[in-house]
PDB file of C-alpha atoms in Angstrom:
ATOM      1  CA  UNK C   7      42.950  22.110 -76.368  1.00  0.00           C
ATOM      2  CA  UNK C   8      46.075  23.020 -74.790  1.00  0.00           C
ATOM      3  CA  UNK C   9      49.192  20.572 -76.263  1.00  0.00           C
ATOM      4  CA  UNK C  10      51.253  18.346 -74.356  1.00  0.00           C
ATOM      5  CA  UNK C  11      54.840  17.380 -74.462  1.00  0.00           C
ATOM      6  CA  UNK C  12      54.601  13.686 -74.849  1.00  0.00           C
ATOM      7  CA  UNK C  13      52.064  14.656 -78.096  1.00  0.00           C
ATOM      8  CA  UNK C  14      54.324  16.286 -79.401  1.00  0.00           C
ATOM      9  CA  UNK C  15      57.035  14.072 -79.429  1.00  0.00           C
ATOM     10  CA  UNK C  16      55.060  11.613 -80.985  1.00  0.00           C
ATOM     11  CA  UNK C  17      53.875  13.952 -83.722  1.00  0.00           C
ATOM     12  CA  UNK C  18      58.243  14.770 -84.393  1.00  0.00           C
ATOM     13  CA  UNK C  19      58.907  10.790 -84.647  1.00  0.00           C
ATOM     14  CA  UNK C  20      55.477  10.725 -87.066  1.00  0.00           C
ATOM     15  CA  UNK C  21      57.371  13.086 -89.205  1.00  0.00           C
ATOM     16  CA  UNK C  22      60.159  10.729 -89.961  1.00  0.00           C
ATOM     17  CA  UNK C  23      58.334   8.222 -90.915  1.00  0.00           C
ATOM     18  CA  UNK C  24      59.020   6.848 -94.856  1.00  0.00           C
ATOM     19  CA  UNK C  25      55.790   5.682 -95.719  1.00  0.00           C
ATOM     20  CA  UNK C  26      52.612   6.463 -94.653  1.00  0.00           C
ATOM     21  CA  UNK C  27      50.435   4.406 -92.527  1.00  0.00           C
ATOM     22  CA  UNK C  28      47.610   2.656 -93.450  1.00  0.00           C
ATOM     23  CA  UNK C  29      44.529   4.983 -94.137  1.00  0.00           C
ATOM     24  CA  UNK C  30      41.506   2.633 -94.504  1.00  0.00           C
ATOM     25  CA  UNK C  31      39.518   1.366 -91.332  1.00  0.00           C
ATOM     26  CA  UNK C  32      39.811  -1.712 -92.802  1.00  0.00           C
ATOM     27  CA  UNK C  33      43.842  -1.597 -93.610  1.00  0.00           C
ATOM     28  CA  UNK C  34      44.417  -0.244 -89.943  1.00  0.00           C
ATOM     29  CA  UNK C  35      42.499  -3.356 -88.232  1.00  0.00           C
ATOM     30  CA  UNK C  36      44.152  -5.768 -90.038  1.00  0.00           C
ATOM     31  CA  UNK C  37      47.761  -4.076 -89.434  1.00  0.00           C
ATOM     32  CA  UNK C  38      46.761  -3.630 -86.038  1.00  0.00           C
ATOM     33  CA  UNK C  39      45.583  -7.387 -85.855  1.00  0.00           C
ATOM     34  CA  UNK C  40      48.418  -8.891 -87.496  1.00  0.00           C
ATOM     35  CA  UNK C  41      50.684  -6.226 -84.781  1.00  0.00           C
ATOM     36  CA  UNK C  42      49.130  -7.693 -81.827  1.00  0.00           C
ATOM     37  CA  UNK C  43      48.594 -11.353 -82.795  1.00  0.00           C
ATOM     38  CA  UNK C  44      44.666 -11.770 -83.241  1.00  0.00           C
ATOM     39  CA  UNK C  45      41.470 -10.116 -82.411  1.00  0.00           C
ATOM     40  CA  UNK C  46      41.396 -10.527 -79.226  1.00  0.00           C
ATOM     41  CA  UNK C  47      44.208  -8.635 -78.401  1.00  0.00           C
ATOM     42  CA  UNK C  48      43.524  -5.821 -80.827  1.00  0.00           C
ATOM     43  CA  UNK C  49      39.651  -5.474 -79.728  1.00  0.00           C
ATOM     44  CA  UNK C  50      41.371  -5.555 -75.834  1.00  0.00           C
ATOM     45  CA  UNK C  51      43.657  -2.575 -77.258  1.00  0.00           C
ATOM     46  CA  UNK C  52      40.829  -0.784 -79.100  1.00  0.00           C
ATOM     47  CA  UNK C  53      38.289  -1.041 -76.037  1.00  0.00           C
ATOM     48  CA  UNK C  54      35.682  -2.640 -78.208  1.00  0.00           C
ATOM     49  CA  UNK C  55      34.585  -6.468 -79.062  1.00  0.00           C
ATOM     50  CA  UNK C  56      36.285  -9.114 -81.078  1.00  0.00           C
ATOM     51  CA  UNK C  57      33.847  -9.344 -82.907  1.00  0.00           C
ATOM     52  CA  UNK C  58      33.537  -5.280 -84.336  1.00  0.00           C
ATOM     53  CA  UNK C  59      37.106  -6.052 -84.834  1.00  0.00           C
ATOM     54  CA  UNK C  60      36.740  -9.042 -87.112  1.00  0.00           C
ATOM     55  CA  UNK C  61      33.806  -7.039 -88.859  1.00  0.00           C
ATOM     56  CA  UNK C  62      36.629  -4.301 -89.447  1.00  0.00           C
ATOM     57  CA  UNK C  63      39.131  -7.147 -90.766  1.00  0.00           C
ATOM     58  CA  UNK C  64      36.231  -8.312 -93.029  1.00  0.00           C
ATOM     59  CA  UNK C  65      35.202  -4.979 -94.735  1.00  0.00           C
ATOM     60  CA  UNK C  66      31.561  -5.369 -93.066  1.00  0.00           C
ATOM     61  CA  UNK C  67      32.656  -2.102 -91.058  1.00  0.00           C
ATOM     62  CA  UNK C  68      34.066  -0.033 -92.863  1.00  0.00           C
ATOM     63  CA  UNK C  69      33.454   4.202 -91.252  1.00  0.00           C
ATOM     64  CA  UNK C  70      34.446   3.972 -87.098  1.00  0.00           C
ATOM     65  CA  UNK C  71      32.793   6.305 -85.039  1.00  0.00           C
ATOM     66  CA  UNK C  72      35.263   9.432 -84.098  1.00  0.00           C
ATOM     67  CA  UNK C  73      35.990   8.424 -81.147  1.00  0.00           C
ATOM     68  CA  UNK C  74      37.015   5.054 -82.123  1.00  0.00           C
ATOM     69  CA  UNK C  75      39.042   6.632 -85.715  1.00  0.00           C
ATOM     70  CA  UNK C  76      41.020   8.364 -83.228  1.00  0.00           C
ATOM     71  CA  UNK C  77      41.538   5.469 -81.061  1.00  0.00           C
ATOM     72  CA  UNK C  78      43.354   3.376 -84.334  1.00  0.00           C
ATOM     73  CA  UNK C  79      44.997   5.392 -85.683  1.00  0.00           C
ATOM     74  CA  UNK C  80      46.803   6.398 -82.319  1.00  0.00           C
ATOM     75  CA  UNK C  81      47.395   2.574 -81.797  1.00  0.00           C
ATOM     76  CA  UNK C  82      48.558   2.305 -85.712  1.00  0.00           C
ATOM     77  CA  UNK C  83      50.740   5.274 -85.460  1.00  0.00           C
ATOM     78  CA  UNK C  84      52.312   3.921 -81.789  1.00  0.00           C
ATOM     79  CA  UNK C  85      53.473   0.630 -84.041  1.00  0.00           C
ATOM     80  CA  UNK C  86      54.076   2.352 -87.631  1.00  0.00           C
ATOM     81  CA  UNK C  87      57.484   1.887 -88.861  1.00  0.00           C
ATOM     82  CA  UNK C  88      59.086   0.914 -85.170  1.00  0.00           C
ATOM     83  CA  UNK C  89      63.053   0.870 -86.803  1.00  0.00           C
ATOM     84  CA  UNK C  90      62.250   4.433 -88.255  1.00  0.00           C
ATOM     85  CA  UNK C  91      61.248   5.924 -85.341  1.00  0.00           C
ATOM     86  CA  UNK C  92      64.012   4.154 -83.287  1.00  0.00           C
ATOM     87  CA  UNK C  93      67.127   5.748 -85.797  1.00  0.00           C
ATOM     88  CA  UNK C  94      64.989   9.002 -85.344  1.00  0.00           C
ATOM     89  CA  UNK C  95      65.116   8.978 -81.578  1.00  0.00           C
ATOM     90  CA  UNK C  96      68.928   8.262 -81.475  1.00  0.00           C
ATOM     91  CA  UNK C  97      70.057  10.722 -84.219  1.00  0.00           C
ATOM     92  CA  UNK C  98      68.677  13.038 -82.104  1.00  0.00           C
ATOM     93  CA  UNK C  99      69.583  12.231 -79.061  1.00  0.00           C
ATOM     94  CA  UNK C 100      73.427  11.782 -80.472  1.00  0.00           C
ATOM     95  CA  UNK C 101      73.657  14.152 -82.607  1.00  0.00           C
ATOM     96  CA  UNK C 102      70.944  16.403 -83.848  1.00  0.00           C
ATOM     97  CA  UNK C 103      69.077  17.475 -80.867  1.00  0.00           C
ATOM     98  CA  UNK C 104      65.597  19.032 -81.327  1.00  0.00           C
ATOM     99  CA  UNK C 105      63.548  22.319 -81.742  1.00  0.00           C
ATOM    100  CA  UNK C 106      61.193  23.459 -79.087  1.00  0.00           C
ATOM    101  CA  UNK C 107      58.913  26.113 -80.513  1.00  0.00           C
ATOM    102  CA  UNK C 108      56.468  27.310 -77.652  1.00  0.00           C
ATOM    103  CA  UNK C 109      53.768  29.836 -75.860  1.00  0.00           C
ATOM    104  CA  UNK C 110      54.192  29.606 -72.046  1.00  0.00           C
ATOM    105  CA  UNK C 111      54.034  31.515 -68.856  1.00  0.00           C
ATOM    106  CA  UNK C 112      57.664  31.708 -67.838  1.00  0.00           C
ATOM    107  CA  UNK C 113      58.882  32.873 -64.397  1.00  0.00           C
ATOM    108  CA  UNK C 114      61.763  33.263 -62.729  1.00  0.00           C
ATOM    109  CA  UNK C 115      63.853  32.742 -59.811  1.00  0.00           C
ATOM    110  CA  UNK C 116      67.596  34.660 -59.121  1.00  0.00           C
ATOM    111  CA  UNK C 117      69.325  36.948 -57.334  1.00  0.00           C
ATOM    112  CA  UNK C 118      66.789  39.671 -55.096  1.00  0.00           C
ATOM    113  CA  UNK C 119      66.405  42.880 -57.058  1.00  0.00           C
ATOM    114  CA  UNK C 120      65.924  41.294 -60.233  1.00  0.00           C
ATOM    115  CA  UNK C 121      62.500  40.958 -61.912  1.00  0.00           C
ATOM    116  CA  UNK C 122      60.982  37.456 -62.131  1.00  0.00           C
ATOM    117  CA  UNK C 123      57.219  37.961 -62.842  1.00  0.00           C
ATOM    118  CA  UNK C 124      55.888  35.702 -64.840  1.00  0.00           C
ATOM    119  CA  UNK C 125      54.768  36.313 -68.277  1.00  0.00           C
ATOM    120  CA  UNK C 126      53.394  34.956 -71.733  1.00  0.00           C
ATOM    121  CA  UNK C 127      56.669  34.464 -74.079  1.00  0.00           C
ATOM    122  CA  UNK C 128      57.093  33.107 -77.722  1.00  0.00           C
ATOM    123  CA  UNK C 129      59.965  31.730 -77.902  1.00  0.00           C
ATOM    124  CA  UNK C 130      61.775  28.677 -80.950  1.00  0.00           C
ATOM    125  CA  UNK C 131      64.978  27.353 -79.417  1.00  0.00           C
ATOM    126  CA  UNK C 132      67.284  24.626 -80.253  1.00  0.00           C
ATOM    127  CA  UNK C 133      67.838  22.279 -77.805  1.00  0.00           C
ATOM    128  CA  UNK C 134      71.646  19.812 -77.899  1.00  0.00           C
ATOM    129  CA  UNK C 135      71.022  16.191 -77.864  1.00  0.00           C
ATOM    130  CA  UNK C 136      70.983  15.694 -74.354  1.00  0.00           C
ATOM    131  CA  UNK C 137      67.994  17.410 -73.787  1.00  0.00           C
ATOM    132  CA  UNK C 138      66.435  15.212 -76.778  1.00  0.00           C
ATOM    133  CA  UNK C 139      67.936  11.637 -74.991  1.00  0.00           C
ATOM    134  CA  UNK C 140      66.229  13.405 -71.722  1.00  0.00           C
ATOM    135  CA  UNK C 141      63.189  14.152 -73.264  1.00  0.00           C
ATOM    136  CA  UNK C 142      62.742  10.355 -75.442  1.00  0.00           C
ATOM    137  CA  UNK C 143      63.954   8.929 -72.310  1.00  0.00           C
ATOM    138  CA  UNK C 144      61.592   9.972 -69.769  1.00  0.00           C
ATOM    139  CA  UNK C 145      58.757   9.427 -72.662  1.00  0.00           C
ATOM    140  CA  UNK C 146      58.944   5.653 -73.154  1.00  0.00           C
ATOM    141  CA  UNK C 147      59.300   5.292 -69.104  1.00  0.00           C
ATOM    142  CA  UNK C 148      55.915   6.240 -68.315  1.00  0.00           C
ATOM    143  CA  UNK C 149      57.108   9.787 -67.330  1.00  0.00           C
ATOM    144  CA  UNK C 150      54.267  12.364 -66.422  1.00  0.00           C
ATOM    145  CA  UNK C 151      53.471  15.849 -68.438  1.00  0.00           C
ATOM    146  CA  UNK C 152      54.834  17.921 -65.505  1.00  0.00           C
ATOM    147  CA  UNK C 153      58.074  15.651 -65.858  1.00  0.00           C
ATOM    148  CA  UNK C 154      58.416  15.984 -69.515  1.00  0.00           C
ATOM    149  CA  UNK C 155      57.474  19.897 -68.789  1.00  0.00           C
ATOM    150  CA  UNK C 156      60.638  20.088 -66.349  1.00  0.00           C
ATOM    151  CA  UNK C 157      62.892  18.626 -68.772  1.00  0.00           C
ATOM    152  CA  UNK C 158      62.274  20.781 -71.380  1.00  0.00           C
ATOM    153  CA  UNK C 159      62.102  23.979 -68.855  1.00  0.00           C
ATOM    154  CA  UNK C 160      65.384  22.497 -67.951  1.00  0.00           C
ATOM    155  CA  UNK C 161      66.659  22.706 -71.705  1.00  0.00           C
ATOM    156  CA  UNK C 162      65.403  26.164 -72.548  1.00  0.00           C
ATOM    157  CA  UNK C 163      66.410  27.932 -68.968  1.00  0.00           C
ATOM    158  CA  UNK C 164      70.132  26.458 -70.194  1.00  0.00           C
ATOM    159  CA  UNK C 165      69.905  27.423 -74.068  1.00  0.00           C
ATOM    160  CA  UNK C 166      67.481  30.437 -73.929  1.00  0.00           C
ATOM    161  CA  UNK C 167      67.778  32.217 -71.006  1.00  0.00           C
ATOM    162  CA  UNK C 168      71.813  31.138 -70.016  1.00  0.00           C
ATOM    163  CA  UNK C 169      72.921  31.068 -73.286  1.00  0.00           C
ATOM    164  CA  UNK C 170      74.125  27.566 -72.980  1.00  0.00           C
ATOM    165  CA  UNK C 171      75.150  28.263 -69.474  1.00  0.00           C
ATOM    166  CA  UNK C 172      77.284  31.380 -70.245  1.00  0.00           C
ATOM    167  CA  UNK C 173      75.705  33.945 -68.593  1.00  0.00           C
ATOM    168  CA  UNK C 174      72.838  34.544 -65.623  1.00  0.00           C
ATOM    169  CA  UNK C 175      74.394  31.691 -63.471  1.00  0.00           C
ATOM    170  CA  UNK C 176      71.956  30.527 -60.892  1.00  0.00           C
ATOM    171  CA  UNK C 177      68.720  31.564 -62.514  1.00  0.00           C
ATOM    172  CA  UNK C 178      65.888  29.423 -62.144  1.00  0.00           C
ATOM    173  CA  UNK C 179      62.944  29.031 -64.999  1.00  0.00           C
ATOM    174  CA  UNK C 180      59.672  28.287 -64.034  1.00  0.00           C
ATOM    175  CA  UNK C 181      57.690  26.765 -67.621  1.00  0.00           C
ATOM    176  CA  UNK C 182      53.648  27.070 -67.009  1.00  0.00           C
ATOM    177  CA  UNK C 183      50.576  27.184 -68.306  1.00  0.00           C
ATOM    178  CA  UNK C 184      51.546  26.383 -71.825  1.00  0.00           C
ATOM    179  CA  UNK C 185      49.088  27.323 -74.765  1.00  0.00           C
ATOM    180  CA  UNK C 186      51.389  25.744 -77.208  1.00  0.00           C
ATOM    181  CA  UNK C 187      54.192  23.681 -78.063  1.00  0.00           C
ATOM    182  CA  UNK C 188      55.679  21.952 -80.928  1.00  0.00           C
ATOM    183  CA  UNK C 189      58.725  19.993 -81.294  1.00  0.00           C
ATOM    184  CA  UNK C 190      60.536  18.784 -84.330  1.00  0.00           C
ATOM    185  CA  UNK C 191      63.541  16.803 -85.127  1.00  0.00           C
TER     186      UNK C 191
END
């Protein structure tokens, strides 16, 4: 499974979170119910019926199918610890910035004479805190995975292969097929 951005992101706000979130199928319904104000709206969120949800809430239910674990704890994570994840977001968008650590195709565009085939790099680079405002931005306004991909092209054309914009002035950075990323905070 190849990672995207926007997982990513999610997994780097997950990491600043003070306590962890509730681990029982049973603890997870009931946070999620009390979240969304009743069953229905949890069971709506969840894709199943009110009533599996009230089973949950009850302790009748108590192991989810995988499909379904995966589907709470998503929604659990998404509301876990909302003022956490909010001082996370603007530290580093003020002042911290973020850490891309990747394995892309990267290609090129600049002056004629110059080599620009694509190819497979490695590459860990710090990104300022505009990148990170960019990035959070974009996130929580729907953005797509080939958005989010061209902001964080955007970032590491500037830091990595600029050098923050002092050197290779024009150069273009094309950020494909990527077999990895993972951001942190």
């Amino acid at each position: 499974m190849v990672d995207s951005i926007g997982d990513s992101l999610d997994r780097a706000l997950e990491s600043a979170f003070t306590r962890r979130p509730p681990q029982s199928a049973q603890a997870q319904m009931k946070y999620l119910v009390k979240q969304l104000k009743g069953t229905k709206a949890t069971a709506q969120a969840l894709g199943i019926s009110q009533r599996t949800v009230e089973r949950y809430v009850a302790g009748k239910l108590k192991r989810p199918r995988q499909d379904l674990r995966g589907r709470i704890e998503r929604e659990v994570k998404k509301r876990w610890q909302p003022q956490v994840r909010a001082k996370a977001k603007k530290k580093a968008a003020s002042t911290d910035g973020l850490v891309v650590s990747t394995r892309a195709r990267f290609g090129f565009t600049a002056a004629p004479g110059t080599t620009d085939d694509a190819r497979i790099r490695d590459i860990t680079q710090a990104l300022p805190p505009e990148f990170a405002d960019r990035l959070f931005t974009a996130r929580d306004q729907g953005a797509t995975e080939q958005q989010l991909q061209q902001i964080a092209a955007d970032g590491l054309a500037r830091m990595y292969f600029r050098a923050d914009n002092t050197r290779a002035h024009g150069l273009g950075v094309e950020f494909t097929d990527v077999e990895h990323i993972e951001i942190e905070l």
